Coordinates of C-alpha atoms in Angstrom, one line a residue:
M1 CA 10.1 19.4 17.6
R2 CA 7.2 18.1 15.6
S3 CA 8.0 15.3 13.2
T4 CA 7.8 15.9 9.5
L5 CA 7.4 12.2 8.8
L6 CA 3.9 11.8 10.1
S7 CA 1.5 13.5 12.6
R8 CA 1.3 11.4 15.8
R9 CA -1.7 13.6 16.8
D10 CA -3.5 12.6 13.6
L11 CA -2.7 8.9 14.2
D12 CA -4.0 9.1 17.7
F13 CA -7.2 10.7 16.4
L14 CA -7.7 8.1 13.7
L15 CA -6.9 5.1 16.0
Y16 CA -8.6 6.1 19.2
E17 CA -11.2 8.8 18.5
W18 CA -12.5 7.4 15.2
L19 CA -11.7 3.7 14.9
H20 CA -11.7 3.0 18.6
V21 CA -9.0 0.4 18.4
E22 CA -9.0 0.0 22.2
E23 CA -12.3 -1.9 21.8
L24 CA -10.4 -4.6 20.0
T25 CA -8.8 -5.6 23.3
K26 CA -12.2 -7.0 24.3
R27 CA -11.6 -9.7 21.8
E28 CA -9.7 -12.8 22.9
R29 CA -6.9 -12.4 20.3
Y30 CA -6.0 -9.0 21.6
A31 CA -7.0 -9.3 25.2
D32 CA -3.4 -9.0 26.5
H33 CA -3.1 -5.5 25.0
S34 CA -4.2 -2.0 26.0
R35 CA -3.7 1.5 24.8
E36 CA -0.4 1.5 26.7
T37 CA 1.0 -1.3 24.6
F38 CA -0.3 0.3 21.4
D39 CA 1.3 3.6 22.3
A40 CA 4.5 1.9 23.2
V41 CA 4.8 0.4 19.7
L42 CA 3.9 3.7 18.0
D43 CA 6.5 5.5 20.1
L44 CA 9.2 2.9 19.3
S45 CA 8.3 3.0 15.6
E46 CA 8.7 6.8 15.4
Q47 CA 12.0 6.6 17.3
L48 CA 13.5 3.8 15.1
A49 CA 12.2 5.3 11.9
T50 CA 13.7 8.7 12.9
K51 CA 17.0 7.3 14.1
Y52 CA 17.8 4.5 11.7
F53 CA 15.7 4.9 8.5
A54 CA 15.3 8.6 7.8
P55 CA 19.0 9.6 8.0
H56 CA 20.0 7.5 5.0
N57 CA 17.0 7.9 2.8
K58 CA 18.8 10.4 0.4
L59 CA 22.0 8.3 0.6
N60 CA 20.0 5.2 -0.4
D61 CA 18.5 7.1 -3.3
A62 CA 21.8 8.6 -4.5
H63 CA 23.8 5.3 -4.2
E64 CA 21.4 2.6 -5.4
P65 CA 22.4 -1.1 -5.2
T66 CA 25.1 -2.2 -7.7
F67 CA 25.9 -5.6 -9.2
D68 CA 29.5 -6.5 -10.2
G69 CA 28.6 -9.8 -11.8
E70 CA 29.0 -11.8 -8.6
R71 CA 27.3 -10.0 -5.7
V72 CA 25.0 -7.0 -5.0
T73 CA 26.4 -4.2 -2.9
I74 CA 24.0 -2.0 -0.8
V75 CA 25.0 1.0 1.4
P76 CA 25.7 -0.5 4.9
E77 CA 23.1 1.8 6.6
V78 CA 20.3 -0.3 5.1
G79 CA 21.5 -3.4 7.0
V80 CA 21.9 -1.5 10.2
A81 CA 18.3 -0.2 10.0
L82 CA 16.8 -3.5 9.1
D83 CA 18.7 -5.2 12.0
A84 CA 17.3 -2.6 14.4
F85 CA 13.8 -3.2 13.0
A86 CA 14.1 -6.9 13.5
K87 CA 15.6 -6.8 17.0
A88 CA 12.6 -4.7 18.1
G89 CA 10.3 -7.5 17.0
L90 CA 8.5 -5.4 14.5
P91 CA 8.4 -7.8 11.6
A92 CA 6.2 -10.1 13.8
V93 CA 4.3 -7.4 15.7
A94 CA 0.9 -8.6 14.3
M95 CA 1.8 -12.4 14.1
D96 CA 0.5 -15.1 16.4
Y97 CA 2.3 -15.7 19.7
E98 CA 3.2 -19.2 18.6
F99 CA 5.5 -17.8 15.9
G100 CA 7.1 -15.4 18.2
G101 CA 4.8 -12.6 17.3
G102 CA 3.3 -9.7 19.3
Q103 CA -0.3 -10.5 18.3
L104 CA -1.2 -6.8 18.0
P105 CA -4.1 -5.6 15.9
V106 CA -3.3 -5.1 12.3
T107 CA -4.6 -1.6 12.6
V108 CA -1.9 -0.7 15.1
A109 CA 0.7 -2.6 13.0
Q110 CA -0.1 -0.6 9.9
A111 CA 0.1 2.7 11.9
S112 CA 3.5 1.5 13.1
Y113 CA 4.7 0.6 9.6
A114 CA 3.6 4.0 8.2
W115 CA 6.5 5.6 10.1
F116 CA 9.1 3.5 8.3
Q117 CA 7.5 4.0 4.9
A118 CA 7.5 7.7 5.4
A119 CA 11.1 7.7 6.6
N120 CA 12.6 5.5 4.0
P121 CA 10.5 3.3 1.7
G122 CA 13.6 1.9 -0.1
T123 CA 14.9 0.3 3.1
A124 CA 11.5 -0.5 4.5
G125 CA 10.5 -2.5 1.4
Y126 CA 12.8 -5.4 2.3
S127 CA 11.0 -6.1 5.6
F128 CA 7.5 -5.5 4.4
L129 CA 7.8 -7.9 1.5
T130 CA 9.1 -10.4 3.9
V131 CA 6.2 -10.0 6.3
A132 CA 3.7 -10.5 3.4
N133 CA 5.6 -13.6 2.3
A134 CA 5.4 -15.1 5.8
N135 CA 1.7 -14.3 6.1
L136 CA 1.1 -16.2 2.9
L137 CA 3.0 -19.2 4.0
L138 CA 1.2 -19.3 7.4
A139 CA -2.1 -19.2 5.6
H140 CA -1.5 -21.7 2.8
A141 CA 1.7 -23.8 3.2
S142 CA 1.9 -27.0 5.2
P143 CA 3.0 -26.6 8.8
A144 CA 6.3 -28.2 8.1
L145 CA 7.1 -25.9 5.2
G146 CA 6.0 -22.9 7.2
A147 CA 8.1 -23.9 10.2
R148 CA 11.2 -24.2 8.0
F149 CA 10.9 -20.7 6.6
V150 CA 8.6 -18.4 8.5
R151 CA 10.3 -18.0 11.9
P152 CA 13.7 -17.1 10.3
M153 CA 11.9 -14.5 8.3
L154 CA 10.2 -13.0 11.3
E155 CA 13.5 -13.0 13.2
G156 CA 15.1 -10.9 10.4
R157 CA 17.5 -13.7 9.4
F158 CA 15.7 -14.6 6.1
F159 CA 14.1 -12.2 3.6
G160 CA 11.2 -12.9 1.3
T161 CA 10.1 -11.9 -2.2
M162 CA 7.2 -12.5 -4.6
C163 CA 8.1 -13.7 -8.1
L164 CA 5.1 -13.2 -10.5
S165 CA 6.0 -11.3 -13.7
E166 CA 8.1 -12.5 -16.6
P167 CA 9.7 -10.4 -19.3
Q168 CA 7.2 -11.5 -21.9
A169 CA 4.2 -11.7 -19.6
G170 CA 4.1 -8.6 -17.4
S171 CA 0.7 -8.4 -15.7
S172 CA -0.7 -11.1 -18.0
L173 CA 0.0 -14.0 -15.6
A174 CA -1.8 -16.5 -17.9
D175 CA 1.2 -16.2 -20.2
I176 CA 3.9 -17.1 -17.8
V177 CA 6.2 -19.9 -19.0
T178 CA 8.3 -20.8 -15.9
R179 CA 7.8 -24.5 -15.4
A180 CA 8.1 -26.7 -12.4
E181 CA 9.0 -30.4 -13.1
P182 CA 8.0 -32.8 -10.3
R183 CA 10.6 -35.1 -8.8
E184 CA 10.1 -38.5 -7.0
D185 CA 11.2 -37.0 -3.6
G186 CA 8.2 -34.6 -3.7
T187 CA 10.2 -31.5 -4.7
Y188 CA 10.1 -29.7 -8.0
R189 CA 12.7 -28.4 -10.4
L190 CA 12.0 -24.9 -11.7
F191 CA 13.2 -23.4 -15.0
G192 CA 12.4 -19.8 -16.1
T193 CA 13.0 -16.1 -15.7
K194 CA 11.2 -13.7 -13.4
M195 CA 11.2 -9.9 -13.9
W196 CA 10.8 -6.9 -11.6
I197 CA 11.6 -8.9 -8.4
S198 CA 12.1 -6.4 -5.5
G199 CA 14.6 -7.7 -3.0
G200 CA 15.6 -10.5 -5.3
D201 CA 19.3 -10.6 -4.5
H202 CA 21.4 -9.1 -1.7
E203 CA 23.5 -9.9 1.3
L204 CA 21.3 -8.4 4.0
G205 CA 20.5 -11.8 5.6
E206 CA 21.3 -15.4 5.6
N207 CA 18.8 -16.4 3.0
I208 CA 16.1 -15.2 0.5
V209 CA 12.9 -17.1 0.3
H210 CA 11.3 -16.6 -3.2
L211 CA 7.6 -17.3 -3.7
V212 CA 7.4 -18.3 -7.4
L213 CA 4.5 -18.8 -9.7
A214 CA 5.1 -21.6 -12.2
K215 CA 3.3 -24.1 -14.3
I216 CA 3.5 -27.9 -13.8
P217 CA 3.7 -29.6 -17.2
G218 CA 0.4 -31.2 -18.2
G219 CA -1.7 -28.8 -16.1
P220 CA -4.6 -26.7 -17.3
A221 CA -4.0 -23.8 -19.6
G222 CA -3.9 -20.2 -18.5
T223 CA -4.2 -19.0 -14.9
K224 CA -5.9 -22.3 -13.9
G225 CA -2.6 -24.1 -14.4
I226 CA -0.5 -21.9 -12.2
S227 CA 1.0 -23.3 -9.0
L228 CA 3.0 -21.7 -6.2
F229 CA 6.5 -22.7 -5.0
V230 CA 8.9 -21.8 -2.2
V231 CA 12.3 -21.5 -3.9
P232 CA 15.0 -20.5 -1.4
R233 CA 18.3 -19.0 -2.4
F234 CA 20.0 -21.5 -0.1
L235 CA 18.4 -24.9 0.6
V236 CA 17.3 -25.3 4.2
G237 CA 17.3 -28.7 6.0
E238 CA 14.5 -29.9 8.2
D239 CA 16.6 -28.9 11.2
G240 CA 16.8 -25.3 9.9
A241 CA 20.5 -25.6 8.9
L242 CA 21.5 -23.9 5.6
G243 CA 22.6 -26.1 2.8
E244 CA 24.0 -25.6 -0.6
R245 CA 23.2 -22.8 -3.0
N246 CA 20.1 -23.3 -5.0
D247 CA 20.0 -22.6 -8.8
V248 CA 18.6 -19.1 -8.6
A249 CA 20.9 -16.7 -10.4
L250 CA 20.8 -12.9 -10.7
A251 CA 20.7 -11.9 -14.3
G252 CA 20.8 -8.2 -13.7
L253 CA 19.3 -5.2 -12.0
N254 CA 16.5 -2.9 -13.0
H255 CA 17.0 0.8 -12.4
K256 CA 13.9 2.6 -11.4
M257 CA 13.2 6.3 -11.1
G258 CA 12.2 5.8 -7.4
F259 CA 12.5 3.2 -4.6
R260 CA 16.1 3.1 -5.7
G261 CA 17.2 1.7 -2.3
T262 CA 15.2 -1.5 -2.9
V263 CA 17.2 -3.7 -5.2
N264 CA 15.1 -4.7 -8.2
T265 CA 16.1 -7.8 -10.1
V266 CA 15.8 -10.1 -13.0
L267 CA 16.2 -13.7 -11.8
N268 CA 16.9 -16.9 -13.7
F269 CA 15.7 -20.2 -12.2
G270 CA 17.5 -23.3 -13.3
E271 CA 20.0 -21.8 -15.7
G272 CA 22.7 -24.2 -14.4
K273 CA 25.0 -21.8 -12.6
W274 CA 24.5 -24.0 -9.6
T275 CA 23.4 -27.6 -9.6
P276 CA 21.9 -28.5 -6.2
A277 CA 22.0 -32.3 -5.6
G278 CA 23.9 -32.6 -8.8
A279 CA 21.0 -32.0 -11.1
P280 CA 19.8 -29.0 -13.2
G281 CA 16.9 -26.8 -12.0
A282 CA 16.1 -24.7 -9.0
I283 CA 14.7 -26.8 -6.2
G284 CA 11.2 -25.7 -5.2
Y285 CA 8.6 -26.8 -2.7
L286 CA 4.9 -26.8 -3.6
V287 CA 2.7 -24.5 -1.5
G288 CA -0.7 -26.0 -0.9
E289 CA -2.3 -27.9 -3.9
P290 CA -1.2 -27.9 -7.5
H291 CA -2.8 -25.4 -9.9
R292 CA -4.1 -23.1 -7.1
G293 CA -1.1 -20.9 -7.0
L294 CA -2.7 -17.7 -8.2
S295 CA -5.4 -17.9 -5.6
Y296 CA -2.7 -18.3 -2.9
M297 CA -0.6 -15.5 -4.3
F298 CA -3.6 -13.2 -4.2
H299 CA -3.4 -13.5 -0.4
M300 CA 0.0 -11.8 -0.6
M301 CA -1.0 -9.5 -3.5
N302 CA -4.1 -8.2 -1.7
E303 CA -2.0 -7.5 1.4
A304 CA 0.6 -5.9 -0.7
R305 CA -2.0 -3.8 -2.5
I306 CA -3.1 -2.3 0.8
G307 CA 0.6 -2.0 1.7
V308 CA 1.1 0.0 -1.5
G309 CA -1.7 2.3 -0.4
L310 CA 0.0 2.7 2.9
V311 CA 3.4 3.6 1.4
A312 CA 1.8 6.0 -1.1
T313 CA -0.1 7.6 1.8
A314 CA 3.1 7.9 3.9
L315 CA 5.1 9.5 1.1
G316 CA 2.3 11.9 0.4
Y317 CA 2.0 12.7 4.1
T318 CA 5.6 13.4 4.8
G319 CA 5.8 15.6 1.7
Y320 CA 2.8 17.5 3.0
L321 CA 4.4 18.1 6.4
E322 CA 7.7 19.1 4.8
S323 CA 6.0 21.6 2.5
L324 CA 3.9 22.9 5.4
D325 CA 7.1 23.4 7.4
Y326 CA 8.7 25.2 4.5
A327 CA 5.7 27.5 3.9
R328 CA 5.7 28.5 7.5
T329 CA 9.3 29.6 7.4
R330 CA 9.7 31.0 3.9
A331 CA 9.0 34.7 3.8
Q332 CA 7.9 36.1 0.4
G333 CA 5.4 38.8 -0.7
R334 CA 3.5 41.3 1.4
A335 CA 0.0 41.5 2.7
K336 CA -1.5 44.6 1.2
L337 CA -2.5 45.2 -2.4
P338 CA -1.0 47.2 -3.9
A339 CA 2.0 45.9 -2.0
D340 CA 3.8 48.2 0.3
P341 CA 7.5 47.7 -0.4
T342 CA 8.4 48.9 3.0
A343 CA 6.2 46.4 4.8
A344 CA 7.7 43.2 6.2
Q345 CA 7.4 40.1 4.1
R346 CA 5.0 37.4 5.2
P347 CA 5.4 33.6 5.3
I348 CA 4.0 32.1 2.1
V349 CA 1.6 30.0 4.2
E350 CA -0.5 33.1 4.4
H351 CA -0.9 33.3 0.6
A352 CA -4.3 32.0 -0.6
D353 CA -3.0 29.8 -3.4
V354 CA -0.4 28.2 -1.0
K355 CA -3.2 27.6 1.4
R356 CA -5.1 25.9 -1.4
M357 CA -2.2 23.6 -2.2
L358 CA -1.6 22.7 1.5
L359 CA -5.3 22.2 2.2
A360 CA -5.5 19.8 -0.8
Q361 CA -2.5 17.9 0.5
K362 CA -4.1 17.7 3.9
A363 CA -7.4 16.4 2.5
Y364 CA -5.6 13.8 0.3
T365 CA -3.2 12.5 2.8
E366 CA -5.3 12.5 6.0
G367 CA -8.2 11.0 4.0
A368 CA -6.0 8.3 2.6
L369 CA -4.5 7.4 6.0
G370 CA -8.0 7.1 7.3
L371 CA -9.0 4.7 4.4
V372 CA -5.9 2.4 4.8
L373 CA -6.4 2.2 8.6
Y374 CA -10.1 1.5 8.1
C375 CA -9.2 -1.4 5.9
A376 CA -6.8 -2.6 8.6
R377 CA -9.6 -2.4 11.1
L378 CA -11.7 -4.6 8.9
V379 CA -8.9 -7.2 8.8
D380 CA -8.9 -7.2 12.6
E381 CA -12.6 -7.7 12.7
Q382 CA -12.4 -10.5 10.0
R383 CA -9.7 -12.3 12.1
T384 CA -11.6 -12.2 15.3
A385 CA -15.2 -12.6 14.1
D386 CA -17.5 -14.7 16.2
T387 CA -19.5 -16.1 13.3
D388 CA -19.0 -17.0 9.7
E389 CA -21.6 -14.5 8.8
E390 CA -19.7 -11.7 10.5
R391 CA -16.4 -12.8 8.9
Q392 CA -18.0 -12.9 5.4
A393 CA -19.5 -9.4 5.9
R394 CA -16.0 -8.0 6.6
T395 CA -14.6 -10.0 3.7
L396 CA -17.1 -8.4 1.3
L397 CA -16.1 -4.9 2.4
L398 CA -12.4 -5.7 2.1
D399 CA -12.9 -7.1 -1.4
I400 CA -14.5 -3.9 -2.7
L401 CA -12.3 -1.5 -0.8
T402 CA -8.9 -3.1 -1.7
P403 CA -8.6 -1.7 -5.2
I404 CA -9.6 1.7 -3.8
A405 CA -7.1 1.4 -0.9
K406 CA -4.4 0.6 -3.4
S407 CA -5.2 3.1 -6.2
W408 CA -6.7 6.2 -4.6
P409 CA -3.6 7.0 -2.4
S410 CA -1.3 6.0 -5.3
Q411 CA -3.0 8.7 -7.5
W412 CA -3.9 11.4 -5.1
C413 CA -1.0 11.2 -2.6
L414 CA 1.2 11.4 -5.6
E415 CA -0.7 14.6 -6.5
A416 CA 0.0 15.8 -2.9
N417 CA 3.7 15.3 -3.6
N418 CA 3.3 17.2 -6.8
L419 CA 1.7 20.1 -4.9
A420 CA 4.5 19.9 -2.2
I421 CA 7.1 20.5 -5.0
Q422 CA 5.0 23.5 -6.1
V423 CA 4.8 25.0 -2.7
L424 CA 8.6 25.0 -2.5
G425 CA 8.8 26.6 -5.9
G426 CA 12.3 26.4 -7.5
Y427 CA 13.7 24.7 -4.5
G428 CA 11.0 21.9 -4.8
Y429 CA 12.7 20.1 -7.7
T430 CA 16.3 20.4 -6.3
R431 CA 17.9 17.4 -4.7
E432 CA 18.7 19.5 -1.6
Y433 CA 15.1 19.1 -0.5
N434 CA 13.3 15.8 0.0
V435 CA 10.1 16.5 -1.9
E436 CA 11.4 15.7 -5.3
Q437 CA 12.5 12.3 -4.1
H438 CA 9.1 11.7 -2.5
Y439 CA 7.5 12.4 -5.8
R440 CA 9.8 10.0 -7.7
D441 CA 9.3 7.3 -5.1
N442 CA 5.6 7.7 -5.1
R443 CA 5.3 7.6 -8.9
L444 CA 6.0 3.9 -8.8
N445 CA 2.9 3.2 -6.7
P446 CA 0.3 3.6 -9.5
I447 CA 2.1 0.7 -11.2
H448 CA 3.1 -1.5 -8.2
E449 CA 0.9 -4.6 -7.5
G450 CA -1.4 -4.1 -10.4
T451 CA -1.6 -0.9 -12.4
H452 CA -4.3 1.8 -12.1
G453 CA -6.1 0.2 -15.1
I454 CA -6.0 -3.3 -13.6
Q455 CA -7.5 -2.0 -10.4
G456 CA -10.3 -0.4 -12.3
L457 CA -11.1 -3.6 -14.2
D458 CA -11.0 -5.5 -10.9
L459 CA -13.4 -3.1 -9.2
L460 CA -15.9 -2.8 -12.0
G461 CA -15.5 -6.1 -13.7
R462 CA -15.5 -8.3 -10.5
K463 CA -15.9 -6.7 -7.2
V464 CA -19.1 -4.7 -7.7
T465 CA -20.8 -7.6 -9.3
Q466 CA -19.6 -10.5 -7.2
Q467 CA -22.3 -12.5 -5.4
G468 CA -25.0 -10.5 -7.0
G469 CA -23.5 -7.2 -5.9
A470 CA -23.1 -8.2 -2.3
S471 CA -19.9 -6.2 -1.8
L472 CA -21.5 -3.0 -3.2
L473 CA -24.5 -3.5 -1.1
A474 CA -22.4 -4.0 2.0
L475 CA -20.4 -0.8 1.4
G476 CA -23.6 1.0 0.6
G477 CA -24.9 0.0 4.1
R478 CA -21.9 1.5 5.7
V479 CA -22.2 4.7 3.7
Q480 CA -25.9 5.0 4.6
A481 CA -25.2 4.5 8.3
T482 CA -22.8 7.4 8.2
V483 CA -25.3 9.5 6.3
A484 CA -28.0 8.8 8.9
A485 CA -25.6 9.6 11.8
A486 CA -24.7 12.9 10.2
Q487 CA -28.3 13.8 9.5
A488 CA -29.0 13.2 13.2
V489 CA -26.3 15.6 14.1
G490 CA -27.7 18.2 11.8
G491 CA -26.0 21.4 10.6
E492 CA -23.1 21.2 8.3
A493 CA -22.7 17.5 8.9
A494 CA -26.2 17.0 7.6
E495 CA -25.5 19.2 4.5
L496 CA -22.4 17.1 3.7
A497 CA -24.4 13.9 4.3
A498 CA -26.9 15.0 1.7
Q499 CA -24.1 15.5 -0.9
L500 CA -22.6 12.1 -0.1
D501 CA -26.0 10.4 -0.3
S502 CA -26.7 12.0 -3.7
A503 CA -23.3 11.0 -5.0
W504 CA -23.6 7.4 -3.8
Q505 CA -27.1 6.9 -5.2
R506 CA -25.9 8.3 -8.5
L507 CA -22.9 5.8 -8.4
V508 CA -25.3 2.9 -7.8
E509 CA -27.6 4.0 -10.6
V510 CA -24.7 4.4 -13.1
T511 CA -23.3 1.0 -12.1
A512 CA -26.6 -0.7 -12.7
G513 CA -26.9 1.0 -16.1
L514 CA -23.5 0.0 -17.2
F515 CA -24.3 -3.7 -16.9
A516 CA -27.9 -3.4 -18.0
S517 CA -26.6 -2.3 -21.4
G518 CA -25.4 -5.8 -22.2
D519 CA -22.3 -4.3 -23.8
F520 CA -19.7 -5.6 -21.5
E521 CA -16.8 -4.2 -23.5
A522 CA -18.3 -0.7 -23.5
A523 CA -19.1 -1.0 -19.8
L524 CA -15.5 -1.7 -19.0
A525 CA -14.0 0.8 -21.5
N526 CA -13.8 3.6 -18.9
S527 CA -13.2 1.5 -15.8
S528 CA -10.4 3.8 -14.8
V529 CA -12.8 6.7 -14.8
Y530 CA -15.2 4.5 -12.7
L531 CA -12.3 3.7 -10.2
E532 CA -11.5 7.4 -9.8
A533 CA -15.2 8.4 -9.2
F534 CA -15.8 5.5 -6.9
G535 CA -12.7 6.3 -5.0
H536 CA -13.6 10.0 -4.5
I537 CA -17.0 9.0 -3.2
V538 CA -15.4 6.5 -0.8
L539 CA -13.0 9.2 0.4
A540 CA -15.9 11.7 0.9
W541 CA -17.4 9.0 3.2
I542 CA -14.2 8.6 5.1
W543 CA -14.0 12.4 5.5
L544 CA -17.6 12.6 6.8
E545 CA -16.7 9.8 9.3
Q546 CA -13.7 11.9 10.4
L547 CA -15.8 15.0 10.7
L548 CA -18.4 13.2 12.9
A549 CA -15.5 11.9 15.1
T550 CA -14.5 15.4 15.9
G551 CA -17.8 15.8 17.8
A552 CA -18.0 19.0 19.8
H553 CA -14.3 19.2 20.4
T554 CA -12.7 22.6 20.0
G555 CA -9.2 23.6 19.1
D556 CA -7.0 24.0 16.0
F557 CA -6.6 20.2 15.4
Y558 CA -10.4 19.6 15.2
D559 CA -11.0 22.8 13.3
G560 CA -8.4 21.7 10.8
K561 CA -10.2 18.3 10.4
R562 CA -13.5 20.0 9.8
H563 CA -12.0 22.4 7.3
A564 CA -10.3 19.6 5.4
A565 CA -13.6 17.7 5.2
R566 CA -15.3 21.0 4.0
F567 CA -12.6 21.4 1.3
F568 CA -13.0 17.8 0.1
Y569 CA -16.8 18.3 -0.4
R570 CA -16.4 21.6 -2.1
F571 CA -13.4 21.0 -4.3
E572 CA -13.2 17.2 -4.8
L573 CA -16.5 15.5 -4.6
P574 CA -18.1 17.6 -7.3
K575 CA -15.5 16.1 -9.7
T576 CA -17.5 12.9 -9.7
G577 CA -20.5 14.4 -11.4
P578 CA -19.0 14.8 -14.9
A579 CA -17.2 11.4 -14.5
L580 CA -20.5 9.6 -13.7
D581 CA -22.3 11.4 -16.6
L582 CA -19.6 10.1 -19.0
L583 CA -20.0 6.6 -17.6
A584 CA -23.8 6.8 -17.9
R585 CA -23.5 7.6 -21.6
L586 CA -21.4 4.4 -22.2
D587 CA -19.0 6.7 -24.0
T588 CA -17.0 4.7 -26.6
T589 CA -14.5 7.4 -27.6
T590 CA -11.6 5.3 -26.3
L591 CA -12.9 2.1 -27.9
E592 CA -13.4 3.8 -31.3
M593 CA -9.8 5.0 -31.4
R594 CA -7.6 3.2 -34.0
D595 CA -3.9 2.6 -33.9
A596 CA -3.3 4.5 -37.1
W597 CA -4.9 7.6 -35.7
F598 CA -2.3 8.2 -33.0

């Protein structure tokens, strides 16, 4: 029976027929692998996600973690699933061999992880935060610090978090007040409160490794004074043995509308509940150099942003498949107008408006999956580049695509979930079906790892202008290469290429005009509109790429791909025109609004 988590056929198409991940095995890092090993990981991922993660997704949602003042209680199925995930070696599937990893391409790892996010994002969140934590430590911590904490995390014995926000600061990290006081032994003592910490306290493993942003007294003001620290729940000796409890106390739980299975916490550091080594303060270890913590944390945040795009995509995708399955089996209405009451009812998948909603979901979710996997392919090329120039070229592309990869799936795969509910009609918003939970879970993703507005400011205020517009130019080169390839094919591909080329040129023209005005505040006032228009044009490019990859192949799968591309160009890409017109006018409606007028 076909899975309603993800489409393996679509994954195979994206990985092998479009992105050609087998070619990565020609690179030294991935030389031990082949399509057989890639397929084995994907097969295993589908099996584990189906057997251990999906069955308790609704249980996890209905019975979220509780705190009795001493310890957090989580349904036991979560621990069983995470244990199976760890024993299969999946946390380390893309890590270096020297850390016990499988050294698979990131593209394949992301495809693997999508199964778990589709099956149960609440449970999957614990492991994926841990993997991102370990990646940061490998990139920026000293070898000794990394050795102490990374391997246990990859083995599934330790879990990891990221501790950025504070109750008074939120996304404004310049305003954090958690302080880290240096000690003569080279450690630091941390004091402060962190908010919205996913996976912040539980009994799923032996330890929790917190990555904490804090300020060292006397350092520069604002973000330039932020440093990064490893603060474990239990201290760990150089020999790896667990020591006494660190002064990290759970102050309470946050209760979200979705992702209920991932415990979300308020943590107090150094409140005095425990006093390791007989002194107040939570013991922390500096990562890298002082006052460079935010740049280090962006390593994890950027990985997490693409990860948010992946989970948003997975949730949209599974909702699409479930609503498609429902539409094929739900009989309602008749074919002829006026309807013949004696005729047999037909499945609602045959109704035009249901087709519209399903086709939109297909266009959003399959397009988003293509975008996220494309970004993963860039990471693989970045890691294995032969020259600094090649590595920098991939970095420029990743820089400008990251806010799109985070925000576009978070917005439009959420809309796919909205449409999935609509396809099911009255059943759609009942708890007996999964689609209402998918919507609630996915609604968090426009906020996770930087809100929609923050991503818009990042894209327009930094990414398109960095290095004299080098990232925008690099992406434009990729778009123009696709346009040229489609024009060479001719026919419908060339027609779509002309539309894409026109939209891209208009985007570049409007972007230049925004900054030529000299009014930076007005230029950024509608950055969220810019993000949406930019994202839609990028997805049009992704869809033209997928259409070209279908080649001359025949059959329902390929015809479905072509029709989804056709839909995107007819229904979605035209939406960018009015948005770009508004941006070109430097519209100040939002800026002119006053508090008293609301």
